[in-house]
Amino acid sequence: MCDANGTAVGTVLLENDRMRVTEWRFAKKGDNTGWHTHAYDYLVIPMFDGILEIDLPDGTRVEASLRDGIPYDRKAGVEHDVINGNDFECAFIEVELLEDAKPT
Amino acid sequence: MCDANGTAVGTVLLENDRMRVTEWRFAKKGDNTGWHTHAYDYLVIPMFDGILEIDLPDGTRVEASLRDGIPYDRKAGVEHDVINGNDFECAFIEVELLEDAKPT
């Protein structure tokens, strides 16, 4: 992730040649990552049961229902702002693959 | 992970061309993955605060203190059996990188 400037807190927990692992923590409802474009393919592992609201470049807002420990993956290039839609603190773990994908 | 035949339950939650994400769940103390050799570089994200006991090929047992959401990474080739050292059910998320690492 890059260019984020929201109120959520990103903490790099681990980084090696192949991947970077970041905790994104949202202290309260409405806290957000800030607008950012993903430079790498990535994986998200939610550490809570609840909702993330996701603002998209076309002006729409979508709601994602997440479950503790149930991952989802996305490709590089995604642009969005991610917002805590819950009345409680929440966090997720982001794993970015720092290498280019192999040609298929 | 491969060749595991213990009492812990491995559930593949997500797999794509680049990575496989598996939940390993240990219902009770002493449950284990079974002996296995890691074919891929991997990441572990614990979903609990507690202990894993790890048996190594030289006959030694080491104890790893884990914290919820704090990851660690290892390279392919690791051989071990991983055992629940806690008086409670626990689980971790394993992320395997299915591509060969780039030459450095």
mmCIF file of C-alpha atoms in Angstrom:
data_model
loop_
_atom_site.group_PDB
_atom_site.id
_atom_site.type_symbol
_atom_site.label_atom_id
_atom_site.label_comp_id
_atom_site.label_asym_id
_atom_site.label_seq_id
_atom_site.Cartn_x
_atom_site.Cartn_y
_atom_site.Cartn_z
ATOM 1 C CA MET A 1 0.000 0.000 0.000
ATOM 2 C CA CYS A 2 1.222 3.543 -0.575
ATOM 3 C CA ASP A 3 0.080 7.165 -0.377
ATOM 4 C CA ALA A 4 -2.257 6.481 2.528
ATOM 5 C CA ASN A 5 -2.987 9.469 4.761
ATOM 6 C CA GLY A 6 -6.032 8.514 6.790
ATOM 7 C CA THR A 7 -6.648 8.073 10.511
ATOM 8 C CA ALA A 8 -6.054 4.323 10.654
ATOM 9 C CA VAL A 9 -2.577 3.275 11.763
ATOM 10 C CA GLY A 10 -0.411 1.087 9.551
ATOM 11 C CA THR A 11 2.415 -0.793 11.255
ATOM 12 C CA VAL A 12 4.867 -2.897 9.277
ATOM 13 C CA LEU A 13 5.263 -6.097 11.311
ATOM 14 C CA LEU A 14 7.579 -7.983 8.985
ATOM 15 C CA GLU A 15 9.317 -7.392 5.677
ATOM 16 C CA ASN A 16 11.623 -9.610 3.675
ATOM 17 C CA ASP A 17 12.634 -9.807 0.012
ATOM 18 C CA ARG A 18 9.332 -11.393 -0.980
ATOM 19 C CA MET A 19 6.616 -9.896 1.203
ATOM 20 C CA ARG A 20 5.652 -7.124 3.547
ATOM 21 C CA VAL A 21 3.199 -7.703 6.392
ATOM 22 C CA THR A 22 1.366 -4.673 7.771
ATOM 23 C CA GLU A 23 -1.191 -4.360 10.543
ATOM 24 C CA TRP A 24 -3.884 -1.777 9.803
ATOM 25 C CA ARG A 25 -5.654 -0.731 12.974
ATOM 26 C CA PHE A 26 -8.794 1.427 13.135
ATOM 27 C CA ALA A 27 -9.413 2.746 16.648
ATOM 28 C CA LYS A 28 -12.992 3.862 16.045
ATOM 29 C CA LYS A 29 -15.821 3.937 13.528
ATOM 30 C CA GLY A 30 -14.991 6.152 10.568
ATOM 31 C CA ASP A 31 -11.243 5.779 10.845
ATOM 32 C CA ASN A 32 -9.831 5.211 7.380
ATOM 33 C CA THR A 33 -6.675 4.213 5.549
ATOM 34 C CA GLY A 34 -6.850 7.217 3.242
ATOM 35 C CA TRP A 35 -6.964 6.924 -0.527
ATOM 36 C CA HIS A 36 -4.255 4.668 -1.869
ATOM 37 C CA THR A 37 -3.360 2.523 -4.855
ATOM 38 C CA HIS A 38 -2.007 -0.946 -4.270
ATOM 39 C CA ALA A 39 1.385 -1.361 -5.906
ATOM 40 C CA TYR A 40 1.480 -5.115 -5.241
ATOM 41 C CA ASP A 41 -0.791 -8.128 -5.265
ATOM 42 C CA TYR A 42 -2.021 -8.513 -1.701
ATOM 43 C CA LEU A 43 -3.843 -10.590 0.843
ATOM 44 C CA VAL A 44 -6.010 -9.359 3.717
ATOM 45 C CA ILE A 45 -6.617 -11.373 6.886
ATOM 46 C CA PRO A 46 -9.294 -9.735 9.069
ATOM 47 C CA MET A 47 -8.744 -9.928 12.832
ATOM 48 C CA PHE A 48 -12.425 -9.249 13.592
ATOM 49 C CA ASP A 49 -15.978 -10.058 12.597
ATOM 50 C CA GLY A 50 -17.572 -6.971 11.119
ATOM 51 C CA ILE A 51 -17.715 -4.514 8.274
ATOM 52 C CA LEU A 52 -15.335 -2.454 6.209
ATOM 53 C CA GLU A 53 -16.740 0.337 4.078
ATOM 54 C CA ILE A 54 -14.806 0.833 0.863
ATOM 55 C CA ASP A 55 -14.917 4.019 -1.190
ATOM 56 C CA LEU A 56 -14.130 3.553 -4.873
ATOM 57 C CA PRO A 57 -12.858 6.036 -7.478
ATOM 58 C CA ASP A 58 -16.246 6.148 -9.245
ATOM 59 C CA GLY A 59 -17.799 7.661 -6.125
ATOM 60 C CA THR A 60 -19.549 4.547 -4.916
ATOM 61 C CA ARG A 61 -19.221 3.050 -1.459
ATOM 62 C CA VAL A 62 -19.392 -0.701 -0.986
ATOM 63 C CA GLU A 63 -19.660 -2.641 2.234
ATOM 64 C CA ALA A 64 -17.578 -5.741 2.855
ATOM 65 C CA SER A 65 -18.562 -8.251 5.532
ATOM 66 C CA LEU A 66 -15.470 -9.761 7.072
ATOM 67 C CA ARG A 67 -14.889 -12.706 9.353
ATOM 68 C CA ASP A 68 -12.025 -13.172 11.744
ATOM 69 C CA GLY A 69 -9.255 -15.115 10.016
ATOM 70 C CA ILE A 70 -10.999 -15.504 6.663
ATOM 71 C CA PRO A 71 -8.696 -14.046 3.984
ATOM 72 C CA TYR A 72 -9.312 -12.419 0.638
ATOM 73 C CA ASP A 73 -6.856 -11.539 -2.114
ATOM 74 C CA ARG A 74 -6.648 -8.756 -4.666
ATOM 75 C CA LYS A 75 -4.357 -7.825 -7.548
ATOM 76 C CA ALA A 76 -2.095 -4.795 -7.759
ATOM 77 C CA GLY A 77 -3.751 -1.655 -9.061
ATOM 78 C CA VAL A 78 -6.725 -1.482 -6.731
ATOM 79 C CA GLU A 79 -7.480 2.117 -5.701
ATOM 80 C CA HIS A 80 -9.738 2.829 -2.739
ATOM 81 C CA ASP A 81 -10.224 4.238 0.739
ATOM 82 C CA VAL A 82 -11.025 1.701 3.465
ATOM 83 C CA ILE A 83 -13.151 2.785 6.428
ATOM 84 C CA ASN A 84 -14.046 1.153 9.744
ATOM 85 C CA GLY A 85 -17.809 0.586 9.592
ATOM 86 C CA ASN A 86 -18.040 -0.847 13.108
ATOM 87 C CA ASP A 87 -18.738 0.675 16.518
ATOM 88 C CA PHE A 88 -15.547 -0.895 17.800
ATOM 89 C CA GLU A 89 -11.819 -0.940 17.196
ATOM 90 C CA CYS A 90 -10.776 -3.352 14.480
ATOM 91 C CA ALA A 91 -7.668 -4.418 12.608
ATOM 92 C CA PHE A 92 -6.568 -6.506 9.693
ATOM 93 C CA ILE A 93 -3.286 -7.950 8.500
ATOM 94 C CA GLU A 94 -2.183 -7.086 4.965
ATOM 95 C CA VAL A 95 0.380 -9.260 3.161
ATOM 96 C CA GLU A 96 1.879 -7.671 0.027
ATOM 97 C CA LEU A 97 3.798 -9.773 -2.503
ATOM 98 C CA LEU A 98 6.777 -7.588 -3.381
ATOM 99 C CA GLU A 99 7.930 -9.588 -6.401
ATOM 100 C CA ASP A 100 6.388 -9.273 -9.834
ATOM 101 C CA ALA A 101 4.051 -12.115 -10.657
ATOM 102 C CA LYS A 102 5.480 -14.713 -13.018
ATOM 103 C CA PRO A 103 4.265 -14.465 -16.597
ATOM 104 C CA THR A 104 1.483 -16.949 -17.252
ATOM 105 C CA MET B 1 3.034 -27.703 3.953
ATOM 106 C CA CYS B 2 2.865 -31.338 2.915
ATOM 107 C CA ASP B 3 2.913 -34.865 4.358
ATOM 108 C CA ALA B 4 1.215 -33.765 7.575
ATOM 109 C CA ASN B 5 -0.759 -36.480 9.358
ATOM 110 C CA GLY B 6 -1.367 -35.170 12.860
ATOM 111 C CA THR B 7 -4.501 -34.333 14.815
ATOM 112 C CA ALA B 8 -4.636 -30.632 13.968
ATOM 113 C CA VAL B 9 -6.947 -29.704 11.107
ATOM 114 C CA GLY B 10 -5.614 -27.849 8.063
ATOM 115 C CA THR B 11 -8.182 -26.019 5.946
ATOM 116 C CA VAL B 12 -7.186 -24.267 2.733
ATOM 117 C CA LEU B 13 -9.009 -20.921 2.862
ATOM 118 C CA LEU B 14 -7.661 -19.410 -0.346
ATOM 119 C CA GLU B 15 -5.338 -20.435 -3.153
ATOM 120 C CA ASN B 16 -4.260 -18.559 -6.238
ATOM 121 C CA ASP B 17 -1.284 -18.769 -8.612
ATOM 122 C CA ARG B 18 1.015 -17.086 -6.098
ATOM 123 C CA MET B 19 -0.012 -18.181 -2.630
ATOM 124 C CA ARG B 20 -1.979 -20.661 -0.592
ATOM 125 C CA VAL B 21 -3.581 -19.664 2.714
ATOM 126 C CA THR B 22 -4.327 -22.434 5.208
ATOM 127 C CA GLU B 23 -5.898 -22.322 8.646
ATOM 128 C CA TRP B 24 -4.321 -24.789 11.078
ATOM 129 C CA ARG B 25 -6.605 -25.418 14.023
ATOM 130 C CA PHE B 26 -5.653 -27.342 17.169
ATOM 131 C CA ALA B 27 -8.724 -28.296 19.213
ATOM 132 C CA LYS B 28 -6.849 -29.241 22.374
ATOM 133 C CA LYS B 29 -3.436 -29.380 24.004
ATOM 134 C CA GLY B 30 -1.171 -31.920 22.314
ATOM 135 C CA ASP B 31 -2.873 -31.725 18.946
ATOM 136 C CA ASN B 32 -0.212 -31.591 16.263
ATOM 137 C CA THR B 33 0.300 -30.973 12.581
ATOM 138 C CA GLY B 34 2.297 -34.159 12.131
ATOM 139 C CA TRP B 35 5.814 -34.222 10.760
ATOM 140 C CA HIS B 36 6.133 -32.267 7.552
ATOM 141 C CA THR B 37 8.650 -30.487 5.376
ATOM 142 C CA HIS B 38 7.812 -27.050 4.033
ATOM 143 C CA ALA B 39 8.020 -27.016 0.247
ATOM 144 C CA TYR B 40 7.611 -23.223 0.059
ATOM 145 C CA ASP B 41 8.706 -20.094 1.859
ATOM 146 C CA TYR B 42 5.945 -19.298 4.321
ATOM 147 C CA LEU B 43 4.449 -16.877 6.774
ATOM 148 C CA VAL B 44 2.576 -17.694 9.975
ATOM 149 C CA ILE B 45 0.035 -15.358 11.568
ATOM 150 C CA PRO B 46 -1.030 -16.612 15.016
ATOM 151 C CA MET B 47 -4.683 -16.109 15.961
ATOM 152 C CA PHE B 48 -3.992 -16.475 19.689
ATOM 153 C CA ASP B 49 -1.635 -15.542 22.486
ATOM 154 C CA GLY B 50 0.155 -18.642 23.660
ATOM 155 C CA ILE B 51 2.671 -21.352 22.952
ATOM 156 C CA LEU B 52 3.507 -23.744 20.166
ATOM 157 C CA GLU B 53 5.843 -26.624 20.883
ATOM 158 C CA ILE B 54 7.989 -27.556 17.920
ATOM 159 C CA ASP B 55 9.725 -30.906 17.553
ATOM 160 C CA LEU B 56 12.826 -30.840 15.362
ATOM 161 C CA PRO B 57 14.564 -33.633 13.418
ATOM 162 C CA ASP B 58 17.504 -33.707 15.856
ATOM 163 C CA GLY B 59 15.141 -34.820 18.628
ATOM 164 C CA THR B 60 14.922 -31.506 20.413
ATOM 165 C CA ARG B 61 11.700 -29.712 21.297
ATOM 166 C CA VAL B 62 11.586 -25.916 21.276
ATOM 167 C CA GLU B 63 8.844 -23.664 22.593
ATOM 168 C CA ALA B 64 7.677 -20.648 20.605
ATOM 169 C CA SER B 65 5.760 -17.842 22.306
ATOM 170 C CA LEU B 66 3.223 -16.386 19.903
ATOM 171 C CA ARG B 67 1.099 -13.283 19.988
ATOM 172 C CA ASP B 68 -2.203 -12.775 18.216
ATOM 173 C CA GLY B 69 -1.587 -11.159 14.846
ATOM 174 C CA ILE B 70 2.213 -11.005 15.103
ATOM 175 C CA PRO B 71 3.668 -12.851 12.104
ATOM 176 C CA TYR B 72 6.896 -14.736 11.539
ATOM 177 C CA ASP B 73 8.402 -16.024 8.299
ATOM 178 C CA ARG B 74 10.494 -19.042 7.398
ATOM 179 C CA LYS B 75 12.173 -20.392 4.274
ATOM 180 C CA ALA B 76 11.300 -23.567 2.400
ATOM 181 C CA GLY B 77 12.962 -26.703 3.717
ATOM 182 C CA VAL B 78 11.960 -26.459 7.369
ATOM 183 C CA GLU B 79 11.074 -29.901 8.786
ATOM 184 C CA HIS B 80 9.194 -30.192 12.071
ATOM 185 C CA ASP B 81 6.100 -31.231 13.984
ATOM 186 C CA VAL B 82 4.078 -28.402 15.521
ATOM 187 C CA ILE B 83 2.121 -29.074 18.723
ATOM 188 C CA ASN B 84 -0.474 -27.090 20.677
ATOM 189 C CA GLY B 85 1.184 -26.285 24.003
ATOM 190 C CA ASN B 86 -1.874 -24.528 25.446
ATOM 191 C CA ASP B 87 -4.825 -25.673 27.545
ATOM 192 C CA PHE B 88 -7.146 -24.182 24.964
ATOM 193 C CA GLU B 89 -8.054 -24.426 21.288
ATOM 194 C CA CYS B 90 -5.820 -22.352 19.061
ATOM 195 C CA ALA B 91 -5.251 -21.662 15.380
ATOM 196 C CA PHE B 92 -2.863 -19.926 13.053
ATOM 197 C CA ILE B 93 -2.968 -18.815 9.443
ATOM 198 C CA GLU B 94 -0.214 -20.070 7.153
ATOM 199 C CA VAL B 95 0.583 -18.237 3.904
ATOM 200 C CA GLU B 96 2.774 -20.191 1.482
ATOM 201 C CA LEU B 97 4.474 -18.473 -1.457
ATOM 202 C CA LEU B 98 3.989 -20.919 -4.323
ATOM 203 C CA GLU B 99 6.435 -19.291 -6.729
ATOM 204 C CA ASP B 100 10.173 -19.838 -6.613
ATOM 205 C CA ALA B 101 12.007 -16.939 -5.056
ATOM 206 C CA LYS B 102 13.779 -14.680 -7.526
ATOM 207 C CA PRO B 103 17.542 -15.161 -7.748
ATOM 208 C CA THR B 104 19.383 -12.570 -5.668
#
